[in-house]
Coordinates of C-alpha atoms in Angstrom, one line a residue:
X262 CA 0.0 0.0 0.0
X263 CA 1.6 3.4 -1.0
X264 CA 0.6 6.8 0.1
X265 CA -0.8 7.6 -3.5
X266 CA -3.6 4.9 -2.2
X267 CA -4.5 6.6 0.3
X268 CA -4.6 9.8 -1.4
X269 CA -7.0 8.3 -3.8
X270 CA -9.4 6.9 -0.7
X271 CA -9.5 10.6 0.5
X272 CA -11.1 11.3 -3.2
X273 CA -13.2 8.5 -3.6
X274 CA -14.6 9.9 0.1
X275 CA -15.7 13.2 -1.2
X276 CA -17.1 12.2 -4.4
X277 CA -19.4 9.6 -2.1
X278 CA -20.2 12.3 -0.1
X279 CA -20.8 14.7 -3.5
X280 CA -23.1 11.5 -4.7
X281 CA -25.3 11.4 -1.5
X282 CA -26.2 15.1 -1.5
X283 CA -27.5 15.1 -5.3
X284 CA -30.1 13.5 -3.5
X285 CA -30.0 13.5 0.5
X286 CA -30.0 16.3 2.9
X287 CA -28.2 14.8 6.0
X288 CA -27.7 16.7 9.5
X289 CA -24.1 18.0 8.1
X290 CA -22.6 18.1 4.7
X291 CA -19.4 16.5 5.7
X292 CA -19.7 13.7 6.1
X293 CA -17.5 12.7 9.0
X294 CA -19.8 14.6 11.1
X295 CA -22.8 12.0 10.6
X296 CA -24.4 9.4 12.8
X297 CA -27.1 7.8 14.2
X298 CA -30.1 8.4 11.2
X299 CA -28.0 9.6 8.4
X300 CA -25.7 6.1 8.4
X301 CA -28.9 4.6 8.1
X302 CA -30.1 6.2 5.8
X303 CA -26.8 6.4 3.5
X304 CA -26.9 2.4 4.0
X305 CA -29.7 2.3 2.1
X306 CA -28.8 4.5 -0.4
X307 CA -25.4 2.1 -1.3
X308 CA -27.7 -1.0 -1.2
X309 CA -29.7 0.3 -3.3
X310 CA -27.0 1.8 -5.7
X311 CA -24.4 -0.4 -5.5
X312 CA -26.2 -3.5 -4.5
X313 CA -23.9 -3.8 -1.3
X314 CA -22.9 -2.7 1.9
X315 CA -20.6 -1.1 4.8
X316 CA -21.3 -1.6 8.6
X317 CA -21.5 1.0 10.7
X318 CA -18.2 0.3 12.4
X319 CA -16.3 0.5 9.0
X320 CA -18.5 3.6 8.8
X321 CA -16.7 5.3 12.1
X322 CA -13.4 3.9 11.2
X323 CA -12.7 5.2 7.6
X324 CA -15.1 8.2 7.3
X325 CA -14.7 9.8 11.1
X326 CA -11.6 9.8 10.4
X327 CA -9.6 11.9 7.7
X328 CA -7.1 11.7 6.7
X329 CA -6.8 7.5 7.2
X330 CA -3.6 5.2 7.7
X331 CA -5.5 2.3 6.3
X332 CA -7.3 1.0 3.3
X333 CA -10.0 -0.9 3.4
X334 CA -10.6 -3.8 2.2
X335 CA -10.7 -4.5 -1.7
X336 CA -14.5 -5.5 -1.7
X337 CA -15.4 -2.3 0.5
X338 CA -13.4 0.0 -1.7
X339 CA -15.0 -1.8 -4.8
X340 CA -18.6 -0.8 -3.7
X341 CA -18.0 2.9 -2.9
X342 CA -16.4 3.2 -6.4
X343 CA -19.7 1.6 -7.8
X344 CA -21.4 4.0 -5.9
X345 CA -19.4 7.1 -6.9
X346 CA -20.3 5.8 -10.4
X347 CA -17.4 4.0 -11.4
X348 CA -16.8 0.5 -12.6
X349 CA -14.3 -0.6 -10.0
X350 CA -11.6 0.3 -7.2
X351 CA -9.5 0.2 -10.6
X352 CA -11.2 2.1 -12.3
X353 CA -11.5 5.1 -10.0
X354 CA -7.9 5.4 -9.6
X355 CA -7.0 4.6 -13.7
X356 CA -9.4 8.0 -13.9
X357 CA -7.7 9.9 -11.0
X358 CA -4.2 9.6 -11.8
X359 CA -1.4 11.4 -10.3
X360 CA 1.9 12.9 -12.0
X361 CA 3.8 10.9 -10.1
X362 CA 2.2 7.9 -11.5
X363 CA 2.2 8.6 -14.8
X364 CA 6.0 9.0 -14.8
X365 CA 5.7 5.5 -13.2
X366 CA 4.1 3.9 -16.3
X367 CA 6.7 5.6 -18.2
X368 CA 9.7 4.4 -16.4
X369 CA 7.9 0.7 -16.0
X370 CA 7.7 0.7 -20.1
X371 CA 11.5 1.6 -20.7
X372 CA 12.1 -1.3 -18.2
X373 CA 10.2 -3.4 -20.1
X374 CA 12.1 -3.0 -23.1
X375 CA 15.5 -2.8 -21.5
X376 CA 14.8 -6.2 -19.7
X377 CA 13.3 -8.1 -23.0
X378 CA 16.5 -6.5 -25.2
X379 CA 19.3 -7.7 -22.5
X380 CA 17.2 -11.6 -22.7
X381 CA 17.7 -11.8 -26.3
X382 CA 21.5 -10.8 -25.7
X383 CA 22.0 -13.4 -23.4
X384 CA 20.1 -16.3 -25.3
X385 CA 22.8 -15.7 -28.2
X386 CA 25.7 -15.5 -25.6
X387 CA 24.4 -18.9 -24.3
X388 CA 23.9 -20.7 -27.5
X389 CA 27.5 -19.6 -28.9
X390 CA 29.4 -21.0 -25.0
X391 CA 27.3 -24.4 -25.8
X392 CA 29.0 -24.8 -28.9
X393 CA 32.9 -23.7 -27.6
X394 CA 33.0 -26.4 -24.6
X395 CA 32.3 -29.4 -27.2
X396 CA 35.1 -28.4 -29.9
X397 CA 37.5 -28.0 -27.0
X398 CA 37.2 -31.2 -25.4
X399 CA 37.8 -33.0 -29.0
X400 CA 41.1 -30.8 -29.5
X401 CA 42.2 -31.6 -26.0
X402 CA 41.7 -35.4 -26.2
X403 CA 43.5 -35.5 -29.2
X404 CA 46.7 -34.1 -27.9
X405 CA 46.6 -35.9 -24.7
X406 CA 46.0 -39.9 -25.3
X407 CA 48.0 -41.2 -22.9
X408 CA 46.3 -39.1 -20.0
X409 CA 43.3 -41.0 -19.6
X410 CA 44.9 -44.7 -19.3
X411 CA 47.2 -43.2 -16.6
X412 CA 44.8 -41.7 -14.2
X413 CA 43.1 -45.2 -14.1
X414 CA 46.7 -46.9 -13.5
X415 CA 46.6 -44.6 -10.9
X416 CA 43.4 -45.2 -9.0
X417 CA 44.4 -49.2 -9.0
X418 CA 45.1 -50.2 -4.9
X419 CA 45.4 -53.3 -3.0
X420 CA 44.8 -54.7 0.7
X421 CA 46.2 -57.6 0.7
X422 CA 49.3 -56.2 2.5
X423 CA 47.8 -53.7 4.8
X424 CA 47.9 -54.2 8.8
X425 CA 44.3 -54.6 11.1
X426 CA 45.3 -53.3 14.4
X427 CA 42.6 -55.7 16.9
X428 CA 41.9 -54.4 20.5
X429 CA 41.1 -57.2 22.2
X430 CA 40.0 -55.6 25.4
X431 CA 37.0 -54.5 24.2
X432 CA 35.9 -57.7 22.9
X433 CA 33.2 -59.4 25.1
X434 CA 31.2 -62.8 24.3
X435 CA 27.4 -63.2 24.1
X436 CA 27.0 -64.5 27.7
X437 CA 29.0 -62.0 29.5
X438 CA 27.1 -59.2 27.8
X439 CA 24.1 -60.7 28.7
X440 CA 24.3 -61.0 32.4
X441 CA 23.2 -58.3 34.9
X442 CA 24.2 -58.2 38.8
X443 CA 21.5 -58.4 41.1
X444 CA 21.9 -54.7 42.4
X445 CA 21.6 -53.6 39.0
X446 CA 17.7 -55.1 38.3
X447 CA 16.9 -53.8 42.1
X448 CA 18.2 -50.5 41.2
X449 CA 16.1 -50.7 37.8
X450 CA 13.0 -51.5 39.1
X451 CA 13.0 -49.0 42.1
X452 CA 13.7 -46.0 39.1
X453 CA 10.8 -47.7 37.7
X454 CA 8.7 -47.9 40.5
X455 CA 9.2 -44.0 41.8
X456 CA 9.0 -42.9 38.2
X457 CA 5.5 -44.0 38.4
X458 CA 4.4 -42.5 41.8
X459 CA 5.8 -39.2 40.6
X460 CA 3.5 -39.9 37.2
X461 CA 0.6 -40.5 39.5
X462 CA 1.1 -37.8 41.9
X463 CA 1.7 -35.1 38.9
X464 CA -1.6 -36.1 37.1
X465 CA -3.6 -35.9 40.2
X466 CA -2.2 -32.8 40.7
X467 CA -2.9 -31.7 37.2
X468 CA -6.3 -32.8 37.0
X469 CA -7.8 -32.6 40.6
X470 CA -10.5 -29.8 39.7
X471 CA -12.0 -32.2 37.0
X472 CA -11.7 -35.3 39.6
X473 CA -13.6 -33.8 42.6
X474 CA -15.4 -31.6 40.7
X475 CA -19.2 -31.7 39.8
X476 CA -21.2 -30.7 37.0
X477 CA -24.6 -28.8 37.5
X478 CA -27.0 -28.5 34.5
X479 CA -29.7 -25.3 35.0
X480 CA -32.9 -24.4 33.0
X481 CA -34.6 -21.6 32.9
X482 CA -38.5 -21.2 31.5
X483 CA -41.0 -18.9 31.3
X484 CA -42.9 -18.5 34.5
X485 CA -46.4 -16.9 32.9
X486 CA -46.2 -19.1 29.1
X487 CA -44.1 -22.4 30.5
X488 CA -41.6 -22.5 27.7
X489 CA -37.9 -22.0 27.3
X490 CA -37.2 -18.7 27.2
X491 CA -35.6 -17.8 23.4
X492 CA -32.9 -15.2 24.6
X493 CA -29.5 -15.4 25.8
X494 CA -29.3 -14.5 30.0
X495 CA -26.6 -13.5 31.7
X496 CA -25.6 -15.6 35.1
X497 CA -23.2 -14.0 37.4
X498 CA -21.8 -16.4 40.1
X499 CA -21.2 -14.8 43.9
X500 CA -18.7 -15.9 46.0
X501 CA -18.2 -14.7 49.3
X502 CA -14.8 -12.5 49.0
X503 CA -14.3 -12.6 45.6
X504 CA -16.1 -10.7 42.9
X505 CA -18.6 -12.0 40.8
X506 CA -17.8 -14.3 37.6
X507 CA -20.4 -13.8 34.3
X508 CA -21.3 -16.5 32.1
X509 CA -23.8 -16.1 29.1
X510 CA -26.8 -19.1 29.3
X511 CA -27.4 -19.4 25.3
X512 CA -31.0 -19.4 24.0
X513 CA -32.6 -23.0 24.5
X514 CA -29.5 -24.4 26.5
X515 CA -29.1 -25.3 29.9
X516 CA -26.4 -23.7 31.4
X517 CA -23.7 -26.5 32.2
X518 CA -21.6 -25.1 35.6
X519 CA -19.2 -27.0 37.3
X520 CA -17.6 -26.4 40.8
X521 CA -16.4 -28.0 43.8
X522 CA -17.8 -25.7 45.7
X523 CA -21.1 -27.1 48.5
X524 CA -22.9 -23.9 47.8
X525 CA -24.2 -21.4 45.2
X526 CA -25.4 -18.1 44.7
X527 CA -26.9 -17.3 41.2
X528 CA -28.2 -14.2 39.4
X529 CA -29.8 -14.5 36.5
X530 CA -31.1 -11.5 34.4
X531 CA -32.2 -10.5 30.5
X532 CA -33.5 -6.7 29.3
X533 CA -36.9 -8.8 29.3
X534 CA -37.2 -11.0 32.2
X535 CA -37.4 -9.6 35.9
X536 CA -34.1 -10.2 37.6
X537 CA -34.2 -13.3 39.8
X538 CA -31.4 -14.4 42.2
X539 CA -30.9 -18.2 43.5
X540 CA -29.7 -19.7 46.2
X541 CA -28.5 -23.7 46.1
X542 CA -27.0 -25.9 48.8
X543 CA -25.4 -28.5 46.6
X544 CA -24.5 -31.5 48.7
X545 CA -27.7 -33.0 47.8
X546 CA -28.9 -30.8 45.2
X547 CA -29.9 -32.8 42.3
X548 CA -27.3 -32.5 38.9
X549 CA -30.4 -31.0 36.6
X550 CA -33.0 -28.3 38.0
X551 CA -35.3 -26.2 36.0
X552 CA -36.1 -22.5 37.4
X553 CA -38.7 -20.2 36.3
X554 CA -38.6 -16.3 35.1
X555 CA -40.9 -13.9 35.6
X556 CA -41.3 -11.7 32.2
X557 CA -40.4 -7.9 31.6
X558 CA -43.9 -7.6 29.9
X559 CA -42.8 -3.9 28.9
X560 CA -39.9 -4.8 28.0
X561 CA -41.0 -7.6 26.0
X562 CA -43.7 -5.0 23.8
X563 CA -40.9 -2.1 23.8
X564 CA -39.0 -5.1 21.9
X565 CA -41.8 -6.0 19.4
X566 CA -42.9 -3.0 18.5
X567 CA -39.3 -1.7 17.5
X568 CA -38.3 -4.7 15.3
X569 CA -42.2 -4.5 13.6
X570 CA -42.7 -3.3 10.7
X571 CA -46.2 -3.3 10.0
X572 CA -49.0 -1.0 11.3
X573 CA -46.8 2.0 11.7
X574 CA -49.6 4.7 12.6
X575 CA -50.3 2.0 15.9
X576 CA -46.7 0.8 16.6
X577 CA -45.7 4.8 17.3
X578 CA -49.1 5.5 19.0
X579 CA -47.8 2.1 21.5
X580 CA -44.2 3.4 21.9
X581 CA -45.0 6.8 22.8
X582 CA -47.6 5.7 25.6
X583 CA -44.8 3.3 26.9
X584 CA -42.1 5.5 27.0
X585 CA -42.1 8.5 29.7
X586 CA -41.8 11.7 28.2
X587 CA -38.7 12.4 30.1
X588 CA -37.2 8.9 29.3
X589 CA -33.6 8.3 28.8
X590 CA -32.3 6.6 26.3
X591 CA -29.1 5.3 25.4
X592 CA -27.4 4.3 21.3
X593 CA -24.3 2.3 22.3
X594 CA -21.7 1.2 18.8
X595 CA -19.5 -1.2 18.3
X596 CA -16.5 1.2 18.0
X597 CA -13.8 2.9 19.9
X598 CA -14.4 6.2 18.1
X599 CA -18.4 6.9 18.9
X600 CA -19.0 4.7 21.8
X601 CA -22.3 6.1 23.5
X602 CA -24.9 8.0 21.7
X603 CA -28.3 9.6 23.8
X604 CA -31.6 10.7 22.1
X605 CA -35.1 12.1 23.2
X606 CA -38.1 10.0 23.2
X607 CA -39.2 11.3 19.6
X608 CA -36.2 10.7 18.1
X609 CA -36.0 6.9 19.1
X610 CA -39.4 6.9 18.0
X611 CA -38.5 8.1 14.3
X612 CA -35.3 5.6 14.5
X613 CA -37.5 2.6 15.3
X614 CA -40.6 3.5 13.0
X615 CA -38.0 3.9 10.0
X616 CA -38.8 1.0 7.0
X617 CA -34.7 -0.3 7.0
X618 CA -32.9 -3.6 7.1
X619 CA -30.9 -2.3 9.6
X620 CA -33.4 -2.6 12.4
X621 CA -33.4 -6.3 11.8
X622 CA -29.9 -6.5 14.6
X623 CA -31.2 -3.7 16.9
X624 CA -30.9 -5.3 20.5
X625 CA -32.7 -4.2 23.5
X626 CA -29.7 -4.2 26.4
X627 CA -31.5 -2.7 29.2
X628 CA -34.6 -1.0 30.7
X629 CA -36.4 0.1 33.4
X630 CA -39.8 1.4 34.5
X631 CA -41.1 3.9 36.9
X632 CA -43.7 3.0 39.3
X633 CA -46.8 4.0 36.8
X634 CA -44.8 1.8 34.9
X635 CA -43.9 3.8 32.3
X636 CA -40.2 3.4 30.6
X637 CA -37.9 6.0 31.9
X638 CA -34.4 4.4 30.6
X639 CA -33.8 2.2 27.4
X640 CA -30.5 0.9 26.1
X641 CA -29.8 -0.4 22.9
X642 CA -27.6 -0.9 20.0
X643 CA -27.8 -2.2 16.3
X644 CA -25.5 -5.1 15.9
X645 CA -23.4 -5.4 13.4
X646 CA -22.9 -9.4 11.0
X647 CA -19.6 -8.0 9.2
X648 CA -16.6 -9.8 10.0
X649 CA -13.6 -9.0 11.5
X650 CA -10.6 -8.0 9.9

């Protein structure tokens, strides 16, 4: 990657941004200044244009940011030239050239030729020194024929004369090689014996947790419908002393937890089931135990009635008599630049009530209600599916 690349990216940025405003008016111009909505919004507008798409976090970390170390990746730089209205990432640049690289070509074309004229020089070099060795050789076997029948008197040798010096200390027969004192197989099988105590001892040592531990399998259901519960909880173990340990329960799963421990302490909680703590003696507590949840209801229709898409008119009419006018409420992104985001009640209400594909990952984190149980604080964020990098 060479700085000219990244000169190019910082082009190919404003003529996106030129493309959007032909037919957007976002909150700012530039376009490292938007967020929330107007991503949204310009998500659209590339799937619709160039039949792809960026996450937000790619978003935050190529546009917040000006100018960039970093390119892209191929495929992401490839859409935004589509966008622009070019054919390719190729494309774009071939039509944006620098002086710099045009000398380039220049000086790559001269070494073309250079390279393909010094070749043919040396194919002719090479088949004239093929030709020189094998007229050589004849001349000089011609003027030496006596040479070759000397070196091979010389490579003639003999051993019959020649001397074997035999050390016969060393020598020892079959039977005394074979016999051991009885020290020596005492010694041998005491090694052999403490070499496995020590073998023993180390893997009891090694694997004592998984010997005297115990594995506990917990459900969890729905105490008002009597099913499983479809969402992922989170269980934080208490200890006395220490501070807690989180574990995820996945949707549908028990959640396996294994411990040598002859108590537990359990809290289990979900943005849309009422948080309920346990208490276990486990001496004789059985291995599998199913416990029931008490539902968020609010939470539960706060959750609906964002991800629907149907019967907008009633959907805002519902949010805006469950949310308290003076509610809180919280956009949290999967990046290091923009990490927390708040917005009024009507605002949330326009994000939610917008027809886009992105609502399809928004995730409810967190609520809570006040005692005429309206929502006074919501959490949330819109996941994103793209890969790392």
């Amino acid at each position: 990657m060479s700085d000219l690349d990244l000169l190019h990216f910082e082009q190919l940025k404003n003529e996106v941004q030129t493309q959007y405003l032909e037919n957007h008016t976002p909150s700012f111009e530039d376009i490292s200044k938007w967020k929330g909505i107007d991503i949204i919004y310009f998500q659209e507008d590339l799937r619709k244009i160039a039949k792809g798409n960026i996450s937000e976090k790619s978003f935050y970390t190529y546009f917040k940011n000006s100018p960039v170390t970093k390119l892209p990746r191929i495929d992401m730089l490839n859409i935004l030239s589509i966008y622009a209205g070019y054919i390719s990432w190729y494309d774009f640049k071939k039509n944006h050239l620098f002086a710099e690289e045009l000398l380039k070509e220049f000086e790559e074309e001269d070494e073309t030729l250079a390279e393909q004229l010094e070749q043919s020089v040396q194919n002719t070099e090479l088949f004239d020194n093929n030709q020189a060795p094998s007229v050589k050789s004849a001349q000089k076997e011609q003027n030496n024929p006596i040479q070759l029948s000397d070196k091979r008197d010389l490579q003639k040798s003999t051993t019959e004369n020649q001397l074997v010096n035999i050390k016969n200390s060393n020598l020892e027969t079959d039977a005394t090689a074979g016999q051991e004192s009885p020290i020596s197989v005492v010694k041998k099988y005491l090694w052999l014996g403490i070499s496995t105590i020590l073998a023993i001892a180390v893997g009891l040592l090694g694997f004592k947790d998984e010997i005297f531990s115990k594995k506990f399998y917990y459900s969890f259901v729905d105490a008002d419908r009597n099913s499983k519960i479809n969402a992922e909880l989170q269980v934080q173990i208490l200890k006395e002393n220490e501070s807690p340990i989180f574990y995820s329960a996945k949707p549908n799963e028990a959640f396996v937890y294994t411990t040598k421990s002859k108590d537990l302490t359990m809290v289990v909680s979900s943005p849309y089931y009422r948080t309920d703590t346990i208490k276990r003696n486990l001496e004789n507590a059985p291995e599998a135990e199913t416990f029931e949840l008490k539902p968020n209801d609010y939470a539960i229709m706060l959750f609906y009635y964002s991800k629907s898409i149907k019967e907008l008119k009633i959907k805002r009419e519902t949010l805006n008599y469950l949310i308290s006018d003076n509610a809180l409420i919280y956009q949290v992104y999967d990046n290091e630049t923009y990490g927390v985001e708040t917005m009024d009640k009507q605002r949330y209400i326009n994000l939610v009530t917008l027809p886009s594909t992105s609502l399809e990952n928004l995730e409810v984190i967190d609520t809570k209600n006040d005692k005429n149980n309206k929502i006074i604080m919501i959490k949330f964020k819109i996941a994103t599916n793209e890969k790392s990098k």
